[in-house]
Amino acid sequence: MREGFGPTWVISPWDEVTVEETGSGPGSPPALVLSGTAGSLTIRPPEHRGDWLSRAVFLRRLRDCADELAALLESRARTGACDDDSGQE
């Protein structure tokens, strides 16, 4: 973990993740939107289309890391590995 990286989003049951079109023109690319009780976060590609392929690599890495986190949560929930934790940060 990085110290002082920025805000932390604690996932609630009501949070959603969507891909939203922001417009049909080249200056309005689609965006990934996380929204819920903590507010919202929009991840959008840079304006220069030449950078989009490298950002696709980042988004796939984000997907893979989210999948890894989901697997860890499922595993620990099944084994009770976190039962001694009060659930508080």
Coordinates of C-alpha atoms in Angstrom, one line a residue, residues 12-85:
S12 CA -21.2 -0.5 -0.1
P13 CA -24.0 -2.9 -1.2
W14 CA -25.5 0.0 -3.2
D15 CA -22.4 1.0 -5.3
E16 CA -22.6 0.5 -9.0
V17 CA -20.1 0.3 -11.9
T18 CA -21.2 1.3 -15.4
V19 CA -19.8 2.3 -18.7
E20 CA -21.4 5.5 -20.0
E21 CA -21.3 7.2 -23.3
T22 CA -20.7 10.9 -22.9
G23 CA -21.4 11.8 -26.5
S24 CA -21.1 10.7 -30.1
G25 CA -18.2 13.0 -31.1
P26 CA -14.5 12.1 -30.9
G27 CA -14.1 14.6 -28.0
S28 CA -16.6 12.7 -25.9
P29 CA -15.2 9.2 -25.3
P30 CA -17.0 6.6 -23.1
A31 CA -16.2 6.6 -19.4
L32 CA -16.1 4.0 -16.6
V33 CA -18.2 5.4 -13.7
L34 CA -18.3 4.1 -10.1
S35 CA -21.1 5.6 -8.2
G36 CA -22.6 5.0 -4.8
T37 CA -22.8 6.2 -1.2
A38 CA -19.2 7.4 -1.2
G39 CA -19.8 9.7 -4.2
S40 CA -18.7 9.0 -7.8
L41 CA -15.5 8.4 -9.7
T42 CA -15.2 8.7 -13.4
I43 CA -12.4 7.1 -15.3
R44 CA -12.1 8.4 -18.8
P45 CA -9.5 8.0 -21.5
P46 CA -7.3 11.0 -22.4
E47 CA -8.5 13.3 -25.2
H48 CA -5.7 12.3 -27.6
R49 CA -6.8 9.1 -29.3
G50 CA -3.2 8.0 -29.9
D51 CA -3.0 7.3 -26.1
W52 CA -6.1 5.1 -26.0
L53 CA -4.3 1.8 -26.7
S54 CA -2.0 2.3 -23.8
R55 CA -4.9 3.2 -21.5
A56 CA -6.7 0.0 -22.6
V57 CA -3.7 -1.9 -21.1
F58 CA -4.2 0.0 -17.8
L59 CA -8.0 -0.8 -17.8
R60 CA -7.3 -4.5 -18.4
R61 CA -4.8 -4.4 -15.5
L62 CA -7.5 -2.7 -13.3
R63 CA -9.9 -5.5 -14.3
D64 CA -7.4 -8.2 -13.5
C65 CA -6.6 -6.7 -10.1
A66 CA -10.3 -6.3 -9.3
D67 CA -10.7 -10.0 -10.2
E68 CA -7.8 -10.9 -7.9
L69 CA -9.3 -8.9 -5.0
A70 CA -12.7 -10.5 -5.6
A71 CA -11.1 -14.0 -5.4
L72 CA -9.3 -13.1 -2.1
L73 CA -12.6 -11.8 -0.6
E74 CA -14.5 -14.9 -1.6
S75 CA -11.8 -17.2 -0.3
R76 CA -11.5 -15.4 3.0
A77 CA -15.3 -15.2 3.4
R78 CA -15.6 -19.0 2.8
T79 CA -12.7 -19.9 5.2
G80 CA -13.6 -17.4 7.9
A81 CA -10.1 -16.0 7.7
C82 CA -11.3 -12.5 8.8
D83 CA -13.7 -13.7 11.6
D84 CA -11.4 -12.4 14.3
D85 CA -11.5 -8.9 12.7

